[in-house]
XYZ file of C-alpha atoms in Angstrom:
83
model
C 10.865 -8.099 -14.497
C 8.906 -8.160 -11.021
C 7.352 -11.030 -9.987
C 3.795 -9.897 -9.317
C 4.621 -11.660 -5.615
C 7.177 -9.071 -5.060
C 4.622 -6.292 -5.382
C 3.139 -4.393 -2.490
C 0.008 -1.894 -3.154
C -0.874 1.248 -2.007
C -4.142 2.455 -2.119
C -4.353 6.216 -2.404
C -5.721 9.213 -3.670
C -4.721 12.831 -4.852
C -4.647 15.101 -2.051
C -4.190 12.706 0.899
C -1.564 13.905 3.234
C -2.107 10.788 5.236
C -1.003 8.640 1.689
C 1.829 10.711 1.261
C 2.997 9.901 4.811
C 2.199 5.864 4.270
C 4.150 5.953 0.630
C 7.305 7.803 2.752
C 6.869 4.996 5.202
C 6.470 2.339 3.167
C 8.317 3.011 -0.224
C 12.098 2.575 1.465
C 11.416 -0.096 2.892
C 9.914 -2.441 0.525
C 13.004 -1.244 -1.925
C 15.185 -1.983 0.548
C 14.018 -5.778 0.453
C 13.773 -6.011 -3.230
C 9.631 -5.031 -3.218
C 8.053 -2.480 -5.671
C 5.421 -0.267 -4.381
C 2.817 0.245 -6.584
C 0.349 3.126 -6.122
C -3.513 2.647 -6.867
C -5.346 5.924 -7.153
C -8.943 4.991 -5.724
C -10.578 7.450 -7.689
C -10.013 5.686 -10.783
C -12.118 2.817 -10.120
C -15.844 2.961 -8.653
C -15.034 -0.198 -6.731
C -12.107 0.649 -4.931
C -13.294 3.973 -4.094
C -16.358 2.247 -2.447
C -14.124 -0.208 -0.717
C -11.177 2.238 0.662
C -12.828 5.713 0.388
C -12.884 5.808 4.593
C -9.899 3.593 4.783
C -6.910 4.851 3.095
C -4.133 4.545 3.056
C -4.329 0.724 2.501
C -1.429 -1.266 1.846
C -2.440 -4.584 0.176
C -0.224 -7.764 -0.858
C -0.947 -8.335 -4.588
C -3.028 -11.631 -4.165
C -5.473 -9.397 -1.433
C -4.476 -11.968 1.188
C -3.476 -9.453 3.483
C -3.920 -5.706 3.799
C -2.384 -3.214 6.275
C -4.596 0.190 7.052
C -3.621 3.692 8.345
C -2.471 4.015 10.928
C 0.608 1.647 10.661
C 4.433 1.881 11.369
C 7.463 0.439 10.029
C 7.564 -2.799 11.670
C 3.774 -3.427 10.531
C 5.147 -2.992 7.034
C 8.165 -5.029 7.423
C 5.506 -7.860 9.244
C 3.520 -7.574 6.172
C 6.382 -7.933 3.516
C 7.558 -11.003 5.182
C 4.176 -12.725 4.885
């Protein structure tokens, strides 16, 4: 079972090419370090849609303490994972 502290959230929505790029960048980095990348479609939640509609893709730690908005690079993702 995956510890919640080792889950990185990716806020995205269908048809978002930047979201696809962000996932392609972040997914291997998370797996290599023992994390899980959990995709959250903002279209399924009105509050998330309001908060992130113009900001996606966004990476967020599960406790909500840190967020990383697009554009980001591999080093920025690694820094987010490192805390």
